PDB file of C-alpha atoms in Angstrom:
ATOM      1  CA  UNK A   1       7.276   4.040  12.385  1.00  0.00           C
ATOM      2  CA  UNK A   2       6.445   7.155  10.389  1.00  0.00           C
ATOM      3  CA  UNK A   3       2.910   7.142   8.992  1.00  0.00           C
ATOM      4  CA  UNK A   4       1.987  10.780   8.958  1.00  0.00           C
ATOM      5  CA  UNK A   5       0.805  11.163  12.559  1.00  0.00           C
ATOM      6  CA  UNK A   6       2.155  10.823  16.092  1.00  0.00           C
ATOM      7  CA  UNK A   7       1.076   7.868  18.192  1.00  0.00           C
ATOM      8  CA  UNK A   8      -1.444   8.546  20.930  1.00  0.00           C
ATOM      9  CA  UNK A   9      -1.153   7.176  24.464  1.00  0.00           C
ATOM     10  CA  UNK A  10      -3.778   4.589  23.559  1.00  0.00           C
ATOM     11  CA  UNK A  11      -1.725   3.535  20.548  1.00  0.00           C
ATOM     12  CA  UNK A  12       1.384   3.089  22.689  1.00  0.00           C
ATOM     13  CA  UNK A  13      -0.583   1.022  25.184  1.00  0.00           C
ATOM     14  CA  UNK A  14      -1.943  -1.185  22.389  1.00  0.00           C
ATOM     15  CA  UNK A  15       1.566  -1.598  20.990  1.00  0.00           C
ATOM     16  CA  UNK A  16       2.857  -2.655  24.393  1.00  0.00           C
ATOM     17  CA  UNK A  17       0.086  -5.122  25.222  1.00  0.00           C
ATOM     18  CA  UNK A  18      -0.418  -6.760  21.844  1.00  0.00           C
ATOM     19  CA  UNK A  19       1.696  -9.871  21.295  1.00  0.00           C
ATOM     20  CA  UNK A  20       3.997 -10.205  18.326  1.00  0.00           C
ATOM     21  CA  UNK A  21       2.007 -13.211  17.066  1.00  0.00           C
ATOM     22  CA  UNK A  22      -1.264 -11.280  17.227  1.00  0.00           C
ATOM     23  CA  UNK A  23       0.323  -8.379  15.344  1.00  0.00           C
ATOM     24  CA  UNK A  24       1.779 -10.701  12.723  1.00  0.00           C
ATOM     25  CA  UNK A  25      -1.568 -12.433  12.163  1.00  0.00           C
ATOM     26  CA  UNK A  26      -3.267  -9.055  11.861  1.00  0.00           C
ATOM     27  CA  UNK A  27      -0.633  -7.896   9.390  1.00  0.00           C
ATOM     28  CA  UNK A  28      -1.201 -10.843   7.052  1.00  0.00           C
ATOM     29  CA  UNK A  29      -4.992 -10.744   7.631  1.00  0.00           C
ATOM     30  CA  UNK A  30      -5.196 -14.350   8.782  1.00  0.00           C
ATOM     31  CA  UNK A  31      -8.983 -14.431   8.445  1.00  0.00           C
ATOM     32  CA  UNK A  32      -8.722 -13.633   4.741  1.00  0.00           C
ATOM     33  CA  UNK A  33      -5.930 -16.190   4.326  1.00  0.00           C
ATOM     34  CA  UNK A  34      -8.027 -18.933   5.941  1.00  0.00           C
ATOM     35  CA  UNK A  35     -11.207 -18.181   4.002  1.00  0.00           C
ATOM     36  CA  UNK A  36      -9.347 -18.063   0.691  1.00  0.00           C
ATOM     37  CA  UNK A  37      -7.605 -21.356   1.436  1.00  0.00           C
ATOM     38  CA  UNK A  38     -11.047 -22.974   1.649  1.00  0.00           C
ATOM     39  CA  UNK A  39     -11.716 -21.939  -1.948  1.00  0.00           C
ATOM     40  CA  UNK A  40      -8.212 -22.981  -3.064  1.00  0.00           C
ATOM     41  CA  UNK A  41      -8.719 -26.428  -1.551  1.00  0.00           C
ATOM     42  CA  UNK A  42     -12.172 -26.691  -3.131  1.00  0.00           C
ATOM     43  CA  UNK A  43     -10.673 -26.039  -6.555  1.00  0.00           C
ATOM     44  CA  UNK A  44      -7.968 -28.621  -5.881  1.00  0.00           C
ATOM     45  CA  UNK A  45     -10.434 -31.186  -4.588  1.00  0.00           C
ATOM     46  CA  UNK A  46     -12.940 -30.856  -7.425  1.00  0.00           C
ATOM     47  CA  UNK A  47     -10.166 -31.030 -10.018  1.00  0.00           C
ATOM     48  CA  UNK A  48      -8.876 -34.237  -8.430  1.00  0.00           C
ATOM     49  CA  UNK A  49     -12.371 -35.737  -8.279  1.00  0.00           C
ATOM     50  CA  UNK A  50     -13.430 -34.782 -11.802  1.00  0.00           C
ATOM     51  CA  UNK A  51     -10.152 -36.004 -13.330  1.00  0.00           C
ATOM     52  CA  UNK A  52     -10.265 -39.328 -11.469  1.00  0.00           C
ATOM     53  CA  UNK A  53      -6.936 -38.636  -9.793  1.00  0.00           C
ATOM     54  CA  UNK A  54      -6.289 -39.365  -6.121  1.00  0.00           C
ATOM     55  CA  UNK A  55      -4.850 -36.604  -3.983  1.00  0.00           C
ATOM     56  CA  UNK A  56      -3.067 -39.102  -1.702  1.00  0.00           C
ATOM     57  CA  UNK A  57      -0.889 -40.014  -4.659  1.00  0.00           C
ATOM     58  CA  UNK A  58      -0.073 -36.364  -5.328  1.00  0.00           C
ATOM     59  CA  UNK A  59       0.404 -34.886  -1.882  1.00  0.00           C
ATOM     60  CA  UNK A  60       3.299 -32.814  -3.213  1.00  0.00           C
ATOM     61  CA  UNK A  61       0.919 -30.869  -5.470  1.00  0.00           C
ATOM     62  CA  UNK A  62      -1.498 -30.445  -2.573  1.00  0.00           C
ATOM     63  CA  UNK A  63       1.260 -29.095  -0.317  1.00  0.00           C
ATOM     64  CA  UNK A  64       2.828 -26.830  -2.942  1.00  0.00           C
ATOM     65  CA  UNK A  65      -0.535 -25.305  -3.803  1.00  0.00           C
ATOM     66  CA  UNK A  66      -1.829 -24.723  -0.287  1.00  0.00           C
ATOM     67  CA  UNK A  67       1.463 -23.388   1.075  1.00  0.00           C
ATOM     68  CA  UNK A  68       2.066 -21.260  -2.004  1.00  0.00           C
ATOM     69  CA  UNK A  69      -1.454 -19.846  -1.951  1.00  0.00           C
ATOM     70  CA  UNK A  70      -1.252 -19.082   1.764  1.00  0.00           C
ATOM     71  CA  UNK A  71       2.025 -17.229   1.256  1.00  0.00           C
ATOM     72  CA  UNK A  72       0.928 -15.064  -1.681  1.00  0.00           C
ATOM     73  CA  UNK A  73      -2.379 -14.202   0.010  1.00  0.00           C
ATOM     74  CA  UNK A  74      -0.600 -13.311   3.254  1.00  0.00           C
ATOM     75  CA  UNK A  75       2.044 -11.355   1.356  1.00  0.00           C
ATOM     76  CA  UNK A  76      -0.545  -9.448  -0.667  1.00  0.00           C
ATOM     77  CA  UNK A  77      -2.506  -8.646   2.501  1.00  0.00           C
ATOM     78  CA  UNK A  78       0.639  -7.320   4.172  1.00  0.00           C
ATOM     79  CA  UNK A  79       1.372  -5.281   1.052  1.00  0.00           C
ATOM     80  CA  UNK A  80      -2.139  -3.822   1.287  1.00  0.00           C
ATOM     81  CA  UNK A  81      -1.404  -2.775   4.885  1.00  0.00           C
ATOM     82  CA  UNK A  82       1.837  -1.175   3.693  1.00  0.00           C
ATOM     83  CA  UNK A  83       0.024   0.765   0.971  1.00  0.00           C
ATOM     84  CA  UNK A  84      -2.729   1.919   3.333  1.00  0.00           C
ATOM     85  CA  UNK A  85      -0.528   3.313   6.109  1.00  0.00           C
ATOM     86  CA  UNK A  86      -1.747   6.834   5.276  1.00  0.00           C
ATOM     87  CA  UNK A  87      -5.476   6.091   5.493  1.00  0.00           C
ATOM     88  CA  UNK A  88      -5.717   3.343   8.129  1.00  0.00           C
ATOM     89  CA  UNK A  89      -5.123   5.804  11.036  1.00  0.00           C
ATOM     90  CA  UNK A  90      -8.274   7.643   9.894  1.00  0.00           C
ATOM     91  CA  UNK A  91     -10.461   4.536  10.270  1.00  0.00           C
ATOM     92  CA  UNK A  92     -11.461   3.503  13.771  1.00  0.00           C
ATOM     93  CA  UNK A  93     -11.675  -0.199  12.926  1.00  0.00           C
ATOM     94  CA  UNK A  94      -8.106  -0.236  11.601  1.00  0.00           C
ATOM     95  CA  UNK A  95      -6.262   1.770  14.231  1.00  0.00           C
ATOM     96  CA  UNK A  96      -5.093  -1.420  15.956  1.00  0.00           C
ATOM     97  CA  UNK A  97      -3.213  -2.631  12.894  1.00  0.00           C
ATOM     98  CA  UNK A  98       0.507  -3.061  13.620  1.00  0.00           C
ATOM     99  CA  UNK A  99       1.308  -0.705  10.719  1.00  0.00           C
ATOM    100  CA  UNK A 100      -0.673   1.985  12.554  1.00  0.00           C
ATOM    101  CA  UNK A 101       0.482   1.329  16.115  1.00  0.00           C
ATOM    102  CA  UNK A 102       4.098   1.229  14.990  1.00  0.00           C
ATOM    103  CA  UNK A 103       4.853  -2.371  15.965  1.00  0.00           C
ATOM    104  CA  UNK A 104       5.908  -3.090  12.361  1.00  0.00           C
ATOM    105  CA  UNK A 105       7.970  -0.537  10.462  1.00  0.00           C
ATOM    106  CA  UNK A 106       7.088   0.067   6.789  1.00  0.00           C
ATOM    107  CA  UNK A 107      10.444  -1.298   5.597  1.00  0.00           C
ATOM    108  CA  UNK A 108       9.892  -4.532   7.550  1.00  0.00           C
ATOM    109  CA  UNK A 109       6.353  -4.899   6.199  1.00  0.00           C
ATOM    110  CA  UNK A 110       7.535  -4.365   2.630  1.00  0.00           C
ATOM    111  CA  UNK A 111      10.337  -6.897   3.052  1.00  0.00           C
ATOM    112  CA  UNK A 112       8.045  -9.485   4.626  1.00  0.00           C
ATOM    113  CA  UNK A 113       5.307  -9.002   2.018  1.00  0.00           C
ATOM    114  CA  UNK A 114       7.758  -9.252  -0.873  1.00  0.00           C
ATOM    115  CA  UNK A 115       9.444 -12.336   0.594  1.00  0.00           C
ATOM    116  CA  UNK A 116       6.131 -14.109   1.122  1.00  0.00           C
ATOM    117  CA  UNK A 117       4.985 -13.322  -2.413  1.00  0.00           C
ATOM    118  CA  UNK A 118       8.218 -14.534  -4.035  1.00  0.00           C
ATOM    119  CA  UNK A 119       8.366 -17.690  -1.916  1.00  0.00           C
ATOM    120  CA  UNK A 120       4.693 -18.383  -2.520  1.00  0.00           C
ATOM    121  CA  UNK A 121       5.148 -18.093  -6.260  1.00  0.00           C
ATOM    122  CA  UNK A 122       8.034 -20.570  -6.142  1.00  0.00           C
ATOM    123  CA  UNK A 123       5.710 -23.079  -4.478  1.00  0.00           C
ATOM    124  CA  UNK A 124       2.888 -22.423  -6.965  1.00  0.00           C
ATOM    125  CA  UNK A 125       5.134 -22.797  -9.997  1.00  0.00           C
ATOM    126  CA  UNK A 126       6.338 -26.066  -8.451  1.00  0.00           C
ATOM    127  CA  UNK A 127       2.722 -27.252  -8.580  1.00  0.00           C
ATOM    128  CA  UNK A 128       2.128 -26.124 -12.167  1.00  0.00           C
ATOM    129  CA  UNK A 129       2.991 -23.226 -14.452  1.00  0.00           C
ATOM    130  CA  UNK A 130      -0.700 -22.326 -14.718  1.00  0.00           C
ATOM    131  CA  UNK A 131      -1.042 -22.118 -10.941  1.00  0.00           C
ATOM    132  CA  UNK A 132       1.981 -19.837 -10.760  1.00  0.00           C
ATOM    133  CA  UNK A 133       0.711 -17.564 -13.524  1.00  0.00           C
ATOM    134  CA  UNK A 134      -2.717 -17.324 -11.901  1.00  0.00           C
ATOM    135  CA  UNK A 135      -1.002 -16.522  -8.617  1.00  0.00           C
ATOM    136  CA  UNK A 136       0.745 -13.579 -10.260  1.00  0.00           C
ATOM    137  CA  UNK A 137      -2.574 -12.467 -11.753  1.00  0.00           C
ATOM    138  CA  UNK A 138      -4.201 -12.560  -8.318  1.00  0.00           C
ATOM    139  CA  UNK A 139      -1.373 -10.560  -6.742  1.00  0.00           C
ATOM    140  CA  UNK A 140      -1.491  -7.879  -9.436  1.00  0.00           C
ATOM    141  CA  UNK A 141      -5.279  -7.689  -9.258  1.00  0.00           C
ATOM    142  CA  UNK A 142      -5.274  -7.152  -5.486  1.00  0.00           C
ATOM    143  CA  UNK A 143      -2.156  -5.070  -4.964  1.00  0.00           C
ATOM    144  CA  UNK A 144      -2.146  -2.956  -8.131  1.00  0.00           C
ATOM    145  CA  UNK A 145      -5.674  -2.879  -9.580  1.00  0.00           C
ATOM    146  CA  UNK A 146      -7.449  -2.712  -6.224  1.00  0.00           C
ATOM    147  CA  UNK A 147      -5.155  -1.398  -3.465  1.00  0.00           C
ATOM    148  CA  UNK A 148      -3.082   1.070  -5.481  1.00  0.00           C
ATOM    149  CA  UNK A 149      -5.591   2.162  -8.114  1.00  0.00           C
ATOM    150  CA  UNK A 150      -9.342   1.644  -7.840  1.00  0.00           C
ATOM    151  CA  UNK A 151      -9.803   1.661  -4.052  1.00  0.00           C
ATOM    152  CA  UNK A 152      -9.030   5.365  -3.769  1.00  0.00           C
ATOM    153  CA  UNK A 153     -10.408   6.546  -7.098  1.00  0.00           C
ATOM    154  CA  UNK A 154     -13.515   4.684  -8.230  1.00  0.00           C
ATOM    155  CA  UNK A 155     -16.861   3.754  -6.734  1.00  0.00           C
ATOM    156  CA  UNK A 156     -16.551   0.428  -8.553  1.00  0.00           C
ATOM    157  CA  UNK A 157     -13.509  -0.501  -6.452  1.00  0.00           C
ATOM    158  CA  UNK A 158     -15.325  -3.397  -4.786  1.00  0.00           C
ATOM    159  CA  UNK A 159     -16.068  -5.003  -8.152  1.00  0.00           C
ATOM    160  CA  UNK A 160     -12.431  -4.579  -9.214  1.00  0.00           C
ATOM    161  CA  UNK A 161     -11.334  -6.124  -5.933  1.00  0.00           C
ATOM    162  CA  UNK A 162     -13.624  -9.071  -6.547  1.00  0.00           C
ATOM    163  CA  UNK A 163     -11.380 -10.226  -9.393  1.00  0.00           C
ATOM    164  CA  UNK A 164      -8.522 -11.091  -7.051  1.00  0.00           C
ATOM    165  CA  UNK A 165     -10.873 -12.735  -4.565  1.00  0.00           C
ATOM    166  CA  UNK A 166     -12.216 -15.033  -7.256  1.00  0.00           C
ATOM    167  CA  UNK A 167      -8.822 -16.291  -8.437  1.00  0.00           C
ATOM    168  CA  UNK A 168      -7.882 -18.642  -5.522  1.00  0.00           C
ATOM    169  CA  UNK A 169     -10.170 -21.523  -6.613  1.00  0.00           C
ATOM    170  CA  UNK A 170      -8.694 -21.208 -10.115  1.00  0.00           C
ATOM    171  CA  UNK A 171      -5.220 -21.576  -8.637  1.00  0.00           C
ATOM    172  CA  UNK A 172      -6.271 -24.753  -6.845  1.00  0.00           C
ATOM    173  CA  UNK A 173      -7.854 -26.205  -9.965  1.00  0.00           C
ATOM    174  CA  UNK A 174      -4.937 -25.226 -12.234  1.00  0.00           C
ATOM    175  CA  UNK A 175      -2.472 -27.014  -9.964  1.00  0.00           C
ATOM    176  CA  UNK A 176      -4.194 -30.281 -10.909  1.00  0.00           C
ATOM    177  CA  UNK A 177      -5.691 -29.508 -14.325  1.00  0.00           C
ATOM    178  CA  UNK A 178      -3.865 -26.581 -15.981  1.00  0.00           C
ATOM    179  CA  UNK A 179      -6.457 -26.432 -18.773  1.00  0.00           C
ATOM    180  CA  UNK A 180      -9.246 -24.909 -16.694  1.00  0.00           C
ATOM    181  CA  UNK A 181     -12.639 -26.438 -17.397  1.00  0.00           C
ATOM    182  CA  UNK A 182     -16.199 -25.281 -16.809  1.00  0.00           C
ATOM    183  CA  UNK A 183     -16.068 -26.314 -13.152  1.00  0.00           C
ATOM    184  CA  UNK A 184     -13.112 -24.031 -12.489  1.00  0.00           C
ATOM    185  CA  UNK A 185     -14.796 -21.031 -14.087  1.00  0.00           C
ATOM    186  CA  UNK A 186     -18.002 -21.795 -12.199  1.00  0.00           C
ATOM    187  CA  UNK A 187     -16.061 -21.452  -8.942  1.00  0.00           C
ATOM    188  CA  UNK A 188     -14.532 -18.214 -10.198  1.00  0.00           C
ATOM    189  CA  UNK A 189     -17.930 -16.763 -11.073  1.00  0.00           C
ATOM    190  CA  UNK A 190     -19.495 -17.785  -7.771  1.00  0.00           C
ATOM    191  CA  UNK A 191     -16.689 -16.124  -5.825  1.00  0.00           C
ATOM    192  CA  UNK A 192     -16.745 -13.031  -8.042  1.00  0.00           C
ATOM    193  CA  UNK A 193     -20.502 -12.500  -7.695  1.00  0.00           C
ATOM    194  CA  UNK A 194     -20.505 -13.330  -3.960  1.00  0.00           C
ATOM    195  CA  UNK A 195     -18.058 -10.597  -3.035  1.00  0.00           C
ATOM    196  CA  UNK A 196     -19.930  -7.333  -3.838  1.00  0.00           C
ATOM    197  CA  UNK A 197     -22.936  -7.999  -1.546  1.00  0.00           C
ATOM    198  CA  UNK A 198     -20.543  -9.338   1.094  1.00  0.00           C
ATOM    199  CA  UNK A 199     -18.286  -6.271   1.076  1.00  0.00           C
ATOM    200  CA  UNK A 200     -21.085  -3.753   0.536  1.00  0.00           C
ATOM    201  CA  UNK A 201     -22.606  -4.977   3.805  1.00  0.00           C
ATOM    202  CA  UNK A 202     -19.277  -4.353   5.542  1.00  0.00           C
ATOM    203  CA  UNK A 203     -18.921  -0.988   3.809  1.00  0.00           C
ATOM    204  CA  UNK A 204     -22.341   0.080   5.102  1.00  0.00           C
ATOM    205  CA  UNK A 205     -21.220  -0.673   8.660  1.00  0.00           C
ATOM    206  CA  UNK A 206     -18.073   1.406   8.128  1.00  0.00           C
ATOM    207  CA  UNK A 207     -19.493   4.164   5.940  1.00  0.00           C
ATOM    208  CA  UNK A 208     -18.360   7.027   8.156  1.00  0.00           C
ATOM    209  CA  UNK A 209     -14.878   5.536   8.441  1.00  0.00           C
ATOM    210  CA  UNK A 210     -14.542   5.291   4.676  1.00  0.00           C
ATOM    211  CA  UNK A 211     -15.914   8.811   4.337  1.00  0.00           C
ATOM    212  CA  UNK A 212     -13.312  10.119   6.777  1.00  0.00           C
ATOM    213  CA  UNK A 213     -10.547   8.342   4.852  1.00  0.00           C
ATOM    214  CA  UNK A 214     -11.797   9.614   1.493  1.00  0.00           C
ATOM    215  CA  UNK A 215     -12.464   6.144   0.100  1.00  0.00           C
ATOM    216  CA  UNK A 216     -15.291   6.212  -2.503  1.00  0.00           C
ATOM    217  CA  UNK A 217     -17.124   3.084  -1.383  1.00  0.00           C
ATOM    218  CA  UNK A 218     -20.625   2.683  -2.825  1.00  0.00           C
ATOM    219  CA  UNK A 219     -22.506   3.570   0.417  1.00  0.00           C
ATOM    220  CA  UNK A 220     -20.387   6.715   0.758  1.00  0.00           C
ATOM    221  CA  UNK A 221     -20.923   7.934  -2.794  1.00  0.00           C
ATOM    222  CA  UNK A 222     -24.416   6.646  -3.631  1.00  0.00           C
ATOM    223  CA  UNK A 223     -26.034   6.139  -0.236  1.00  0.00           C
ATOM    224  CA  UNK A 224     -27.635   3.147   1.489  1.00  0.00           C
ATOM    225  CA  UNK A 225     -30.689   2.737  -0.761  1.00  0.00           C
ATOM    226  CA  UNK A 226     -28.573   2.524  -3.906  1.00  0.00           C
ATOM    227  CA  UNK A 227     -26.251   0.086  -2.146  1.00  0.00           C
ATOM    228  CA  UNK A 228     -29.184  -2.146  -1.168  1.00  0.00           C
ATOM    229  CA  UNK A 229     -30.376  -2.237  -4.785  1.00  0.00           C
ATOM    230  CA  UNK A 230     -26.911  -3.240  -5.933  1.00  0.00           C
ATOM    231  CA  UNK A 231     -26.671  -5.965  -3.290  1.00  0.00           C
ATOM    232  CA  UNK A 232     -30.037  -7.349  -4.384  1.00  0.00           C
ATOM    233  CA  UNK A 233     -28.903  -7.442  -8.014  1.00  0.00           C
ATOM    234  CA  UNK A 234     -25.695  -9.314  -7.178  1.00  0.00           C
ATOM    235  CA  UNK A 235     -27.562 -11.858  -5.035  1.00  0.00           C
ATOM    236  CA  UNK A 236     -29.958 -12.506  -7.938  1.00  0.00           C
ATOM    237  CA  UNK A 237     -26.971 -13.155 -10.214  1.00  0.00           C
ATOM    238  CA  UNK A 238     -25.938 -16.026  -7.939  1.00  0.00           C
ATOM    239  CA  UNK A 239     -29.033 -18.117  -8.681  1.00  0.00           C
ATOM    240  CA  UNK A 240     -28.011 -19.620 -12.065  1.00  0.00           C
ATOM    241  CA  UNK A 241     -24.355 -20.236 -11.138  1.00  0.00           C
ATOM    242  CA  UNK A 242     -24.762 -23.523  -9.168  1.00  0.00           C
ATOM    243  CA  UNK A 243     -26.232 -25.079 -12.317  1.00  0.00           C
ATOM    244  CA  UNK A 244     -22.780 -24.808 -13.888  1.00  0.00           C
ATOM    245  CA  UNK A 245     -21.760 -27.487 -11.363  1.00  0.00           C
ATOM    246  CA  UNK A 246     -24.373 -30.067 -12.274  1.00  0.00           C
ATOM    247  CA  UNK A 247     -21.700 -32.756 -11.926  1.00  0.00           C
ATOM    248  CA  UNK A 248     -22.025 -32.338  -8.152  1.00  0.00           C
ATOM    249  CA  UNK A 249     -25.573 -33.674  -8.308  1.00  0.00           C
ATOM    250  CA  UNK A 250     -29.091 -32.424  -7.692  1.00  0.00           C
ATOM    251  CA  UNK A 251     -28.626 -32.327  -3.926  1.00  0.00           C
ATOM    252  CA  UNK A 252     -25.948 -29.687  -4.290  1.00  0.00           C
ATOM    253  CA  UNK A 253     -28.143 -27.653  -6.642  1.00  0.00           C
ATOM    254  CA  UNK A 254     -30.988 -27.739  -4.117  1.00  0.00           C
ATOM    255  CA  UNK A 255     -28.745 -26.717  -1.234  1.00  0.00           C
ATOM    256  CA  UNK A 256     -27.167 -23.873  -3.202  1.00  0.00           C
ATOM    257  CA  UNK A 257     -30.572 -22.631  -4.331  1.00  0.00           C
ATOM    258  CA  UNK A 258     -31.859 -22.647  -0.759  1.00  0.00           C
ATOM    259  CA  UNK A 259     -28.823 -20.657   0.344  1.00  0.00           C
ATOM    260  CA  UNK A 260     -29.439 -18.179  -2.470  1.00  0.00           C
ATOM    261  CA  UNK A 261     -33.113 -17.924  -1.555  1.00  0.00           C
ATOM    262  CA  UNK A 262     -32.235 -17.183   2.065  1.00  0.00           C
ATOM    263  CA  UNK A 263     -29.858 -14.430   1.030  1.00  0.00           C
ATOM    264  CA  UNK A 264     -32.432 -13.013  -1.402  1.00  0.00           C
ATOM    265  CA  UNK A 265     -35.020 -12.896   1.386  1.00  0.00           C
ATOM    266  CA  UNK A 266     -32.623 -10.933   3.599  1.00  0.00           C
ATOM    267  CA  UNK A 267     -31.729  -8.592   0.722  1.00  0.00           C
ATOM    268  CA  UNK A 268     -35.397  -7.797   0.072  1.00  0.00           C
ATOM    269  CA  UNK A 269     -36.034  -7.221   3.779  1.00  0.00           C
ATOM    270  CA  UNK A 270     -33.380  -4.540   3.708  1.00  0.00           C
ATOM    271  CA  UNK A 271     -35.683  -2.113   1.908  1.00  0.00           C
ATOM    272  CA  UNK A 272     -37.991  -2.075   4.947  1.00  0.00           C
ATOM    273  CA  UNK A 273     -35.297  -2.297   7.607  1.00  0.00           C
ATOM    274  CA  UNK A 274     -35.707   0.080  10.530  1.00  0.00           C
ATOM    275  CA  UNK A 275     -32.009  -0.152  11.395  1.00  0.00           C
ATOM    276  CA  UNK A 276     -29.820  -0.216   8.290  1.00  0.00           C
ATOM    277  CA  UNK A 277     -26.616  -0.990  10.167  1.00  0.00           C
ATOM    278  CA  UNK A 278     -28.186  -3.903  12.025  1.00  0.00           C
ATOM    279  CA  UNK A 279     -29.493  -5.255   8.724  1.00  0.00           C
ATOM    280  CA  UNK A 280     -26.068  -4.827   7.111  1.00  0.00           C
ATOM    281  CA  UNK A 281     -24.493  -6.811   9.949  1.00  0.00           C
ATOM    282  CA  UNK A 282     -27.016  -9.623   9.379  1.00  0.00           C
ATOM    283  CA  UNK A 283     -26.231  -9.615   5.658  1.00  0.00           C
ATOM    284  CA  UNK A 284     -22.500  -9.716   6.362  1.00  0.00           C
ATOM    285  CA  UNK A 285     -22.781 -12.661   8.757  1.00  0.00           C
ATOM    286  CA  UNK A 286     -25.045 -14.533   6.320  1.00  0.00           C
ATOM    287  CA  UNK A 287     -22.547 -13.985   3.509  1.00  0.00           C
ATOM    288  CA  UNK A 288     -19.745 -15.534   5.563  1.00  0.00           C
ATOM    289  CA  UNK A 289     -21.851 -18.572   6.436  1.00  0.00           C
ATOM    290  CA  UNK A 290     -23.045 -18.801   2.830  1.00  0.00           C
ATOM    291  CA  UNK A 291     -19.535 -19.028   1.438  1.00  0.00           C
ATOM    292  CA  UNK A 292     -18.363 -21.540   4.026  1.00  0.00           C
ATOM    293  CA  UNK A 293     -21.378 -23.829   3.701  1.00  0.00           C
ATOM    294  CA  UNK A 294     -21.414 -23.676  -0.100  1.00  0.00           C
ATOM    295  CA  UNK A 295     -17.734 -24.513  -0.597  1.00  0.00           C
ATOM    296  CA  UNK A 296     -17.597 -27.176   2.099  1.00  0.00           C
ATOM    297  CA  UNK A 297     -20.689 -28.783   0.562  1.00  0.00           C
ATOM    298  CA  UNK A 298     -18.933 -28.866  -2.823  1.00  0.00           C
ATOM    299  CA  UNK A 299     -16.098 -30.835  -1.248  1.00  0.00           C
ATOM    300  CA  UNK A 300     -18.538 -33.266   0.388  1.00  0.00           C
ATOM    301  CA  UNK A 301     -20.829 -33.774  -2.608  1.00  0.00           C
ATOM    302  CA  UNK A 302     -17.866 -34.328  -4.930  1.00  0.00           C
ATOM    303  CA  UNK A 303     -17.002 -37.474  -2.970  1.00  0.00           C
ATOM    304  CA  UNK A 304     -20.358 -39.079  -3.682  1.00  0.00           C
ATOM    305  CA  UNK A 305     -20.881 -38.272  -7.360  1.00  0.00           C
TER     306      UNK A 305
END
């Protein structure tokens, strides 16, 4: 693989010891695929529940949507790795990627990513035209608007990237109810607002890596204090959003508000943190648990309303 540098002895050793499956899963960013599928399924599930339709009678839609979403997310992630082959070698946390170690050649990555995206779109359009169109929107937002454009040029790249991350629940909903209702847009807004504090925490941990790669992440350009203020603002914006899902009942509203309050408490503590990186790690872990608990609770509460 040619990516602008020669492979070190450590790189060759990693390439020899890493299994093909592990490399493949890293290439498609399996963690991102799995987390996004939770939000896709939540959109599907709520749309089924609120429209009084039973998913067991429409398992084809369920399968088309989940498989299609998984494929376009995996394909877009692989495309991101392809685009970033020039900067990933400069970031310590990304030197083990198969596009850096040379286990996957750029031509193979491009072919795989393109194939996954096309096949995924076929599945999504089989579910509904709206789901397919939203899938295309998500791909363009992540690959073009974020990876190819804003990531390397603008400090607001994280906010631009949040658009694509908020589309998966819309895809799930649109597969069942193409005319997206308030519930669908509530999921979109929750995911959109959740992402900046989540990724800013990660960016703080990797500030020097982003600086070395020339990526204008907020902590690199504006510093930690400004980043903490931004994270606090985004967490505050989450508070009214659960009320857009009143159909899930008061118990859900209480749970969501408690989760928001916990995150707000951590965000405020950041201004007195003795170790910024340790605090950022705590914020990052909380954000992951927040998203999982919130979306799983939506699925559970929808059954009982």
